[in-house]
mmCIF file of C-alpha atoms in Angstrom:
data_model
loop_
_atom_site.group_PDB
_atom_site.id
_atom_site.type_symbol
_atom_site.label_atom_id
_atom_site.label_comp_id
_atom_site.label_asym_id
_atom_site.label_seq_id
_atom_site.Cartn_x
_atom_site.Cartn_y
_atom_site.Cartn_z
ATOM 1 C CA MET A 1 -5.550 90.653 17.478
ATOM 2 C CA GLN A 2 -2.962 89.089 15.169
ATOM 3 C CA GLN A 3 0.803 88.879 15.677
ATOM 4 C CA SER A 4 3.416 88.497 12.940
ATOM 5 C CA THR A 5 6.977 89.311 11.946
ATOM 6 C CA ALA A 6 6.054 90.717 8.525
ATOM 7 C CA LEU A 7 3.444 92.978 6.972
ATOM 8 C CA SER A 8 2.088 92.788 3.442
ATOM 9 C CA PRO A 9 2.184 95.886 1.215
ATOM 10 C CA ALA A 10 -1.578 96.215 1.697
ATOM 11 C CA GLN A 11 -1.144 96.136 5.465
ATOM 12 C CA VAL A 12 1.575 98.793 5.276
ATOM 13 C CA ASP A 13 -0.813 101.039 3.340
ATOM 14 C CA ALA A 14 -3.531 100.374 5.910
ATOM 15 C CA VAL A 15 -1.191 101.300 8.780
ATOM 16 C CA HIS A 16 -0.426 104.612 7.077
ATOM 17 C CA ALA A 17 -4.140 105.276 6.683
ATOM 18 C CA VAL A 18 -4.845 104.547 10.355
ATOM 19 C CA ALA A 19 -1.925 106.737 11.441
ATOM 20 C CA GLN A 20 -3.085 109.615 9.256
ATOM 21 C CA ALA A 21 -6.636 109.397 10.618
ATOM 22 C CA ALA A 22 -5.360 109.338 14.205
ATOM 23 C CA ALA A 23 -3.065 112.321 13.595
ATOM 24 C CA ALA A 24 -5.940 114.328 12.134
ATOM 25 C CA ALA A 25 -8.191 113.497 15.088
ATOM 26 C CA ASP A 26 -5.628 113.911 17.879
ATOM 27 C CA GLY A 27 -3.408 116.682 16.557
ATOM 28 C CA VAL A 28 -0.288 114.548 17.054
ATOM 29 C CA ALA A 29 1.302 111.819 14.945
ATOM 30 C CA PRO A 30 0.939 108.417 16.681
ATOM 31 C CA LEU A 31 3.911 106.821 14.911
ATOM 32 C CA SER A 32 7.433 108.186 14.679
ATOM 33 C CA GLU A 33 9.178 109.129 11.457
ATOM 34 C CA GLU A 34 11.546 106.178 11.836
ATOM 35 C CA THR A 35 8.615 103.766 12.193
ATOM 36 C CA LEU A 36 6.965 105.033 9.016
ATOM 37 C CA LEU A 37 10.225 105.016 7.058
ATOM 38 C CA ALA A 38 10.951 101.454 8.183
ATOM 39 C CA LEU A 39 7.510 100.347 7.035
ATOM 40 C CA ASP A 40 8.074 101.891 3.611
ATOM 41 C CA ARG A 41 11.648 100.685 3.276
ATOM 42 C CA THR A 42 10.816 97.006 2.851
ATOM 43 C CA PRO A 43 7.117 96.181 2.666
ATOM 44 C CA GLY A 44 6.738 92.769 4.212
ATOM 45 C CA GLY A 45 9.213 93.358 7.015
ATOM 46 C CA ASP A 46 12.413 95.272 7.652
ATOM 47 C CA GLY A 47 14.664 92.262 8.170
ATOM 48 C CA THR A 48 14.768 92.601 11.943
ATOM 49 C CA THR A 49 13.098 90.679 14.735
ATOM 50 C CA ALA A 50 10.393 93.318 15.124
ATOM 51 C CA THR A 51 6.976 91.985 16.051
ATOM 52 C CA TYR A 52 3.880 93.477 14.418
ATOM 53 C CA LEU A 53 0.444 93.521 16.071
ATOM 54 C CA THR A 54 -2.721 94.195 14.105
ATOM 55 C CA VAL A 55 -6.417 94.414 14.852
ATOM 56 C CA VAL A 56 -8.778 93.709 11.965
ATOM 57 C CA THR A 57 -12.555 94.132 12.050
ATOM 58 C CA ASP A 58 -14.807 93.291 9.103
ATOM 59 C CA GLY A 59 -11.729 92.831 6.936
ATOM 60 C CA THR A 60 -10.308 96.283 7.718
ATOM 61 C CA LEU A 61 -7.182 96.988 9.719
ATOM 62 C CA VAL A 62 -8.219 99.338 12.528
ATOM 63 C CA GLY A 63 -5.374 98.956 15.011
ATOM 64 C CA TYR A 64 -1.626 98.583 14.770
ATOM 65 C CA GLY A 65 1.307 98.132 17.107
ATOM 66 C CA HIS A 66 4.880 96.964 16.961
ATOM 67 C CA VAL A 67 7.617 95.894 19.333
ATOM 68 C CA ALA A 68 11.031 96.850 17.986
ATOM 69 C CA PRO A 69 14.169 94.783 18.638
ATOM 70 C CA ASP A 70 15.261 97.307 21.279
ATOM 71 C CA GLY A 71 12.013 96.838 23.210
ATOM 72 C CA SER A 72 10.403 100.120 22.217
ATOM 73 C CA SER A 73 6.830 100.135 20.987
ATOM 74 C CA GLU A 74 4.087 102.275 19.484
ATOM 75 C CA ILE A 75 0.392 101.542 19.064
ATOM 76 C CA VAL A 76 -2.449 103.310 17.278
ATOM 77 C CA VAL A 77 -6.173 102.704 16.831
ATOM 78 C CA HIS A 78 -8.331 104.340 14.169
ATOM 79 C CA PRO A 79 -10.511 107.068 15.760
ATOM 80 C CA ASP A 80 -13.699 105.389 14.487
ATOM 81 C CA SER A 81 -12.782 102.126 16.222
ATOM 82 C CA ARG A 82 -11.846 103.382 19.662
ATOM 83 C CA ARG A 83 -13.533 102.516 22.958
ATOM 84 C CA HIS A 84 -13.842 98.871 21.931
ATOM 85 C CA GLY A 85 -10.806 97.598 23.829
ATOM 86 C CA HIS A 86 -8.500 97.523 20.806
ATOM 87 C CA GLY A 87 -5.884 99.771 22.392
ATOM 88 C CA ARG A 88 -5.773 97.632 25.511
ATOM 89 C CA ALA A 89 -5.517 94.464 23.415
ATOM 90 C CA LEU A 90 -2.569 95.908 21.494
ATOM 91 C CA LEU A 91 -0.810 97.032 24.655
ATOM 92 C CA GLU A 92 -1.373 93.666 26.329
ATOM 93 C CA GLY A 93 -0.060 92.039 23.157
ATOM 94 C CA ALA A 94 3.079 94.171 23.321
ATOM 95 C CA LEU A 95 3.558 93.229 26.972
ATOM 96 C CA GLY A 96 3.144 89.586 25.994
ATOM 97 C CA VAL A 97 5.958 89.923 23.470
ATOM 98 C CA ARG A 98 8.220 91.666 26.001
ATOM 99 C CA PRO A 99 7.145 92.249 29.616
ATOM 100 C CA ASP A 100 9.707 95.068 29.793
ATOM 101 C CA VAL A 101 8.398 96.753 26.627
ATOM 102 C CA ARG A 102 8.690 100.565 26.555
ATOM 103 C CA VAL A 103 5.683 102.164 24.855
ATOM 104 C CA TRP A 104 5.616 105.671 23.437
ATOM 105 C CA ALA A 105 2.593 107.884 24.077
ATOM 106 C CA HIS A 106 3.071 110.665 21.545
ATOM 107 C CA GLY A 107 1.447 113.793 22.916
ATOM 108 C CA ASN A 108 0.861 111.955 26.218
ATOM 109 C CA LEU A 109 -2.884 112.312 25.688
ATOM 110 C CA ALA A 110 -5.299 111.548 28.521
ATOM 111 C CA PRO A 111 -6.566 108.219 27.083
ATOM 112 C CA ALA A 112 -2.977 107.005 26.685
ATOM 113 C CA ARG A 113 -2.133 107.994 30.245
ATOM 114 C CA ALA A 114 -5.208 106.183 31.557
ATOM 115 C CA LEU A 115 -4.453 103.039 29.558
ATOM 116 C CA ALA A 116 -0.857 102.961 30.769
ATOM 117 C CA ALA A 117 -1.938 103.388 34.384
ATOM 118 C CA SER A 118 -4.544 100.634 34.078
ATOM 119 C CA LEU A 119 -1.785 98.174 33.190
ATOM 120 C CA ALA A 120 0.670 99.471 35.825
ATOM 121 C CA LEU A 121 3.002 101.168 33.351
ATOM 122 C CA GLU A 122 4.947 104.187 34.570
ATOM 123 C CA PRO A 123 6.784 107.011 32.767
ATOM 124 C CA VAL A 124 10.456 106.186 32.139
ATOM 125 C CA ARG A 125 11.410 108.796 29.534
ATOM 126 C CA GLU A 126 10.197 112.186 28.319
ATOM 127 C CA LEU A 127 10.816 113.791 24.935
ATOM 128 C CA TRP A 128 9.927 117.473 24.739
ATOM 129 C CA ARG A 129 8.867 119.334 21.650
ATOM 130 C CA MET A 130 9.898 122.953 21.914
ATOM 131 C CA SER A 131 8.792 125.723 19.563
ATOM 132 C CA LEU A 132 10.109 129.143 18.609
ATOM 133 C CA ASP A 133 8.227 132.086 17.104
ATOM 134 C CA VAL A 134 10.658 133.338 14.465
ATOM 135 C CA GLU A 135 9.404 136.919 14.364
ATOM 136 C CA SER A 136 9.587 137.343 18.142
ATOM 137 C CA HIS A 137 12.960 135.627 18.529
ATOM 138 C CA PRO A 138 15.314 136.286 15.592
ATOM 139 C CA ALA A 139 18.373 134.064 15.559
ATOM 140 C CA PRO A 140 21.621 135.609 16.791
ATOM 141 C CA GLU A 141 24.278 136.484 14.233
ATOM 142 C CA PRO A 142 26.577 133.429 14.046
ATOM 143 C CA VAL A 143 30.312 133.986 14.094
ATOM 144 C CA VAL A 144 32.265 130.938 12.933
ATOM 145 C CA PRO A 145 35.398 130.654 15.101
ATOM 146 C CA ARG A 146 38.786 131.166 13.518
ATOM 147 C CA GLY A 147 40.123 127.930 12.087
ATOM 148 C CA PHE A 148 36.690 126.664 11.028
ATOM 149 C CA ARG A 149 34.484 127.165 7.982
ATOM 150 C CA ALA A 150 30.799 126.541 7.283
ATOM 151 C CA ARG A 151 29.279 125.078 4.127
ATOM 152 C CA SER A 152 26.313 123.058 2.936
ATOM 153 C CA PHE A 153 26.162 119.269 2.724
ATOM 154 C CA GLU A 154 27.118 117.767 -0.643
ATOM 155 C CA PRO A 155 25.340 114.498 -1.528
ATOM 156 C CA GLY A 156 27.778 111.867 -2.729
ATOM 157 C CA ARG A 157 30.639 113.409 -0.765
ATOM 158 C CA ASP A 158 29.646 113.960 2.852
ATOM 159 C CA GLU A 159 27.466 111.010 3.850
ATOM 160 C CA GLN A 160 30.071 108.928 5.672
ATOM 161 C CA ALA A 161 31.683 111.864 7.463
ATOM 162 C CA TRP A 162 28.276 112.996 8.690
ATOM 163 C CA LEU A 163 27.376 109.480 9.850
ATOM 164 C CA ASP A 164 30.680 109.122 11.707
ATOM 165 C CA VAL A 165 30.212 112.378 13.609
ATOM 166 C CA ASN A 166 26.554 111.610 14.278
ATOM 167 C CA SER A 167 27.526 108.212 15.707
ATOM 168 C CA ARG A 168 30.132 109.700 18.024
ATOM 169 C CA ALA A 169 27.964 112.626 19.096
ATOM 170 C CA PHE A 170 25.014 110.366 19.926
ATOM 171 C CA ALA A 171 26.915 107.300 21.080
ATOM 172 C CA HIS A 172 24.583 106.810 24.048
ATOM 173 C CA HIS A 173 21.342 107.928 22.407
ATOM 174 C CA PRO A 174 18.820 105.083 22.023
ATOM 175 C CA GLU A 175 17.771 106.041 18.475
ATOM 176 C CA GLN A 176 19.894 108.743 16.846
ATOM 177 C CA GLY A 177 23.234 107.086 17.471
ATOM 178 C CA ARG A 178 22.232 103.983 15.504
ATOM 179 C CA MET A 179 21.556 105.767 12.210
ATOM 180 C CA THR A 180 22.958 103.881 9.207
ATOM 181 C CA LEU A 181 23.715 104.871 5.633
ATOM 182 C CA ALA A 182 20.394 103.328 4.595
ATOM 183 C CA ASP A 183 18.616 105.438 7.221
ATOM 184 C CA LEU A 184 20.366 108.571 5.967
ATOM 185 C CA ARG A 185 19.504 107.821 2.355
ATOM 186 C CA ASP A 186 15.876 107.189 3.307
ATOM 187 C CA ARG A 187 15.716 110.728 4.660
ATOM 188 C CA MET A 188 17.590 112.183 1.712
ATOM 189 C CA ASP A 189 14.942 110.628 -0.542
ATOM 190 C CA GLN A 190 12.123 112.464 1.242
ATOM 191 C CA PRO A 191 10.462 115.447 -0.487
ATOM 192 C CA TRP A 192 11.531 117.774 2.326
ATOM 193 C CA PHE A 193 15.271 117.068 2.039
ATOM 194 C CA ASP A 194 17.357 120.074 0.989
ATOM 195 C CA PRO A 195 21.173 119.822 1.021
ATOM 196 C CA ALA A 196 21.372 123.566 1.665
ATOM 197 C CA GLY A 197 19.559 122.955 4.948
ATOM 198 C CA LEU A 198 22.197 120.519 6.221
ATOM 199 C CA ILE A 199 24.927 122.859 7.427
ATOM 200 C CA LEU A 200 28.432 121.591 8.137
ATOM 201 C CA VAL A 201 31.229 123.204 10.124
ATOM 202 C CA GLU A 202 34.702 121.932 9.227
ATOM 203 C CA ASP A 203 38.174 122.222 10.669
ATOM 204 C CA GLN A 204 39.978 124.316 8.050
ATOM 205 C CA LYS A 205 43.344 122.738 8.741
ATOM 206 C CA SER A 206 42.402 119.065 8.625
ATOM 207 C CA GLY A 207 39.135 119.265 6.691
ATOM 208 C CA ALA A 208 37.474 117.137 9.386
ATOM 209 C CA LEU A 209 33.792 117.597 10.035
ATOM 210 C CA ALA A 210 33.416 119.139 13.498
ATOM 211 C CA ALA A 211 29.704 119.954 13.781
ATOM 212 C CA SER A 212 26.492 119.965 11.793
ATOM 213 C CA HIS A 213 22.938 121.212 11.927
ATOM 214 C CA TRP A 214 20.369 119.405 9.820
ATOM 215 C CA THR A 215 17.270 121.525 9.379
ATOM 216 C CA LYS A 216 13.924 120.404 8.018
ATOM 217 C CA ILE A 217 11.047 122.276 6.406
ATOM 218 C CA ALA A 218 7.729 120.456 6.036
ATOM 219 C CA ASP A 219 4.112 121.621 6.120
ATOM 220 C CA GLU A 220 5.352 125.242 6.139
ATOM 221 C CA GLY A 221 7.070 124.712 9.482
ATOM 222 C CA GLY A 222 10.755 124.510 10.266
ATOM 223 C CA GLU A 223 12.551 122.053 12.501
ATOM 224 C CA VAL A 224 15.904 121.764 14.202
ATOM 225 C CA TYR A 225 16.200 118.185 12.998
ATOM 226 C CA VAL A 226 19.654 117.089 14.209
ATOM 227 C CA VAL A 227 22.442 119.124 15.816
ATOM 228 C CA ALA A 228 25.677 117.209 16.324
ATOM 229 C CA VAL A 229 29.135 118.195 17.557
ATOM 230 C CA ASP A 230 32.001 115.738 17.373
ATOM 231 C CA PRO A 231 33.162 115.057 20.954
ATOM 232 C CA ALA A 232 36.714 115.885 19.818
ATOM 233 C CA TYR A 233 35.571 119.463 19.133
ATOM 234 C CA GLN A 234 33.293 120.060 22.089
ATOM 235 C CA GLY A 235 33.971 123.054 24.308
ATOM 236 C CA ARG A 236 34.717 125.415 21.407
ATOM 237 C CA GLY A 237 31.259 126.931 21.057
ATOM 238 C CA LEU A 238 30.512 125.132 17.810
ATOM 239 C CA GLY A 239 27.136 123.874 19.020
ATOM 240 C CA GLY A 240 25.814 127.395 19.467
ATOM 241 C CA VAL A 241 27.324 128.546 16.191
ATOM 242 C CA VAL A 242 25.931 125.736 14.078
ATOM 243 C CA THR A 243 22.536 126.035 15.797
ATOM 244 C CA ALA A 244 22.395 129.743 14.949
ATOM 245 C CA LEU A 245 23.424 129.044 11.358
ATOM 246 C CA GLY A 246 20.541 126.608 11.025
ATOM 247 C CA LEU A 247 18.014 128.925 12.649
ATOM 248 C CA ARG A 248 18.974 131.749 10.298
ATOM 249 C CA HIS A 249 18.690 129.398 7.333
ATOM 250 C CA LEU A 250 15.176 128.419 8.376
ATOM 251 C CA ALA A 251 14.193 132.050 8.942
ATOM 252 C CA SER A 252 15.522 132.948 5.480
ATOM 253 C CA ARG A 253 13.134 130.387 4.007
ATOM 254 C CA GLY A 254 10.156 132.214 5.496
ATOM 255 C CA VAL A 255 9.046 129.767 8.188
ATOM 256 C CA ALA A 256 7.041 131.336 11.009
ATOM 257 C CA ARG A 257 7.698 128.673 13.627
ATOM 258 C CA ILE A 258 10.610 126.377 14.339
ATOM 259 C CA ASP A 259 10.267 123.161 16.353
ATOM 260 C CA LEU A 260 12.785 120.809 17.903
ATOM 261 C CA TYR A 261 12.779 117.681 20.049
ATOM 262 C CA VAL A 262 14.953 117.283 23.136
ATOM 263 C CA GLU A 263 15.182 114.809 25.986
ATOM 264 C CA GLY A 264 13.307 116.051 29.025
ATOM 265 C CA ASP A 265 16.226 115.365 31.373
ATOM 266 C CA ASN A 266 18.835 117.128 29.234
ATOM 267 C CA ALA A 267 19.074 120.238 31.416
ATOM 268 C CA PRO A 268 21.940 121.945 29.528
ATOM 269 C CA ALA A 269 20.159 121.601 26.174
ATOM 270 C CA LEU A 270 16.858 122.788 27.633
ATOM 271 C CA ALA A 271 18.589 125.852 29.085
ATOM 272 C CA THR A 272 20.278 126.609 25.761
ATOM 273 C CA TYR A 273 17.061 126.369 23.782
ATOM 274 C CA ARG A 274 15.149 128.456 26.310
ATOM 275 C CA ARG A 275 17.753 131.215 25.982
ATOM 276 C CA LEU A 276 17.106 131.196 22.233
ATOM 277 C CA GLY A 277 13.377 131.653 22.868
ATOM 278 C CA PHE A 278 12.109 128.094 22.540
ATOM 279 C CA GLU A 279 9.242 127.041 24.811
ATOM 280 C CA GLN A 280 7.738 123.604 25.445
ATOM 281 C CA SER A 281 4.802 122.955 23.104
ATOM 282 C CA ALA A 282 4.215 119.188 23.377
ATOM 283 C CA LEU A 283 5.360 116.131 25.269
ATOM 284 C CA ASP A 284 5.996 112.501 24.300
ATOM 285 C CA VAL A 285 6.271 110.039 27.183
ATOM 286 C CA MET A 286 7.609 106.499 27.190
ATOM 287 C CA TYR A 287 5.892 104.085 29.585
ATOM 288 C CA SER A 288 7.099 100.775 30.941
ATOM 289 C CA ARG A 289 6.202 98.288 33.647
ATOM 290 C CA THR A 290 9.899 97.888 34.479
ATOM 291 C CA VAL A 291 11.925 100.736 35.938
ATOM 292 C CA HIS A 292 14.831 101.120 33.531
ATOM 293 C CA GLU A 293 18.146 102.731 34.257
ATOM 294 C CA ARG A 294 18.150 106.247 32.891
ATOM 295 C CA LEU A 295 20.057 106.541 29.660
ATOM 296 C CA PRO A 296 23.137 108.788 29.726
ATOM 297 C CA ARG A 297 22.899 111.978 27.692
#
């Protein structure tokens, strides 16, 4: 196993290939969207203190892992190269970089659970994927409260306002609250981005952005990508309204299923999504050897 603070463009391509092969074999993507975007953003390293771990056999990259500056980690091994100890080597390498590393097991598959247990790692965070059958659960008719108006995102006009609200709404979230303008533009550059699918709710009097629902359509499926309500406007029912607006937008585009991701300990959000007809369909679990304080939601 090799350790570095930069990857070459060829290595970045190889990581994508390994991730794609693993996703096809396991039915779940082993690396997050943010990880893949960061790899593509600046081949050769993203300018942070991230540590990259690679396993190469016969000149071919067959295993990959990273330890991000915040201590989070992901690892993946090509399906054809499993059961040779590469996964364990990558996980031990991550623990060597940071003994308190927190490793994602996307899908929480049995081999990942067994590997984590063998190295005395325990679950410290759960991220649920919930899914909705559109035909069985049509979205409720949204009624925008008096004093507010809804419209679509306008590139070149709304970026900073959206980022400001997103930052306040997710101030304590370990990933979403740190989104930068570069992160936003990365996503706007993706083939799936549609300004009409990023719905804004504004205060008619001040023009301030109060809430938003960013939807996503990819691979014929829809996703509740990001729902945010400015804390200054919470308690006015805008979360339910903007969620319904997004769900109806996705349904109007002909998607049959809508997915979303939510923290497993966010009881109010889970209850809200269940009332709309969402049910748990997958589970991502973060493992660590250190018991971390639970993050506020």
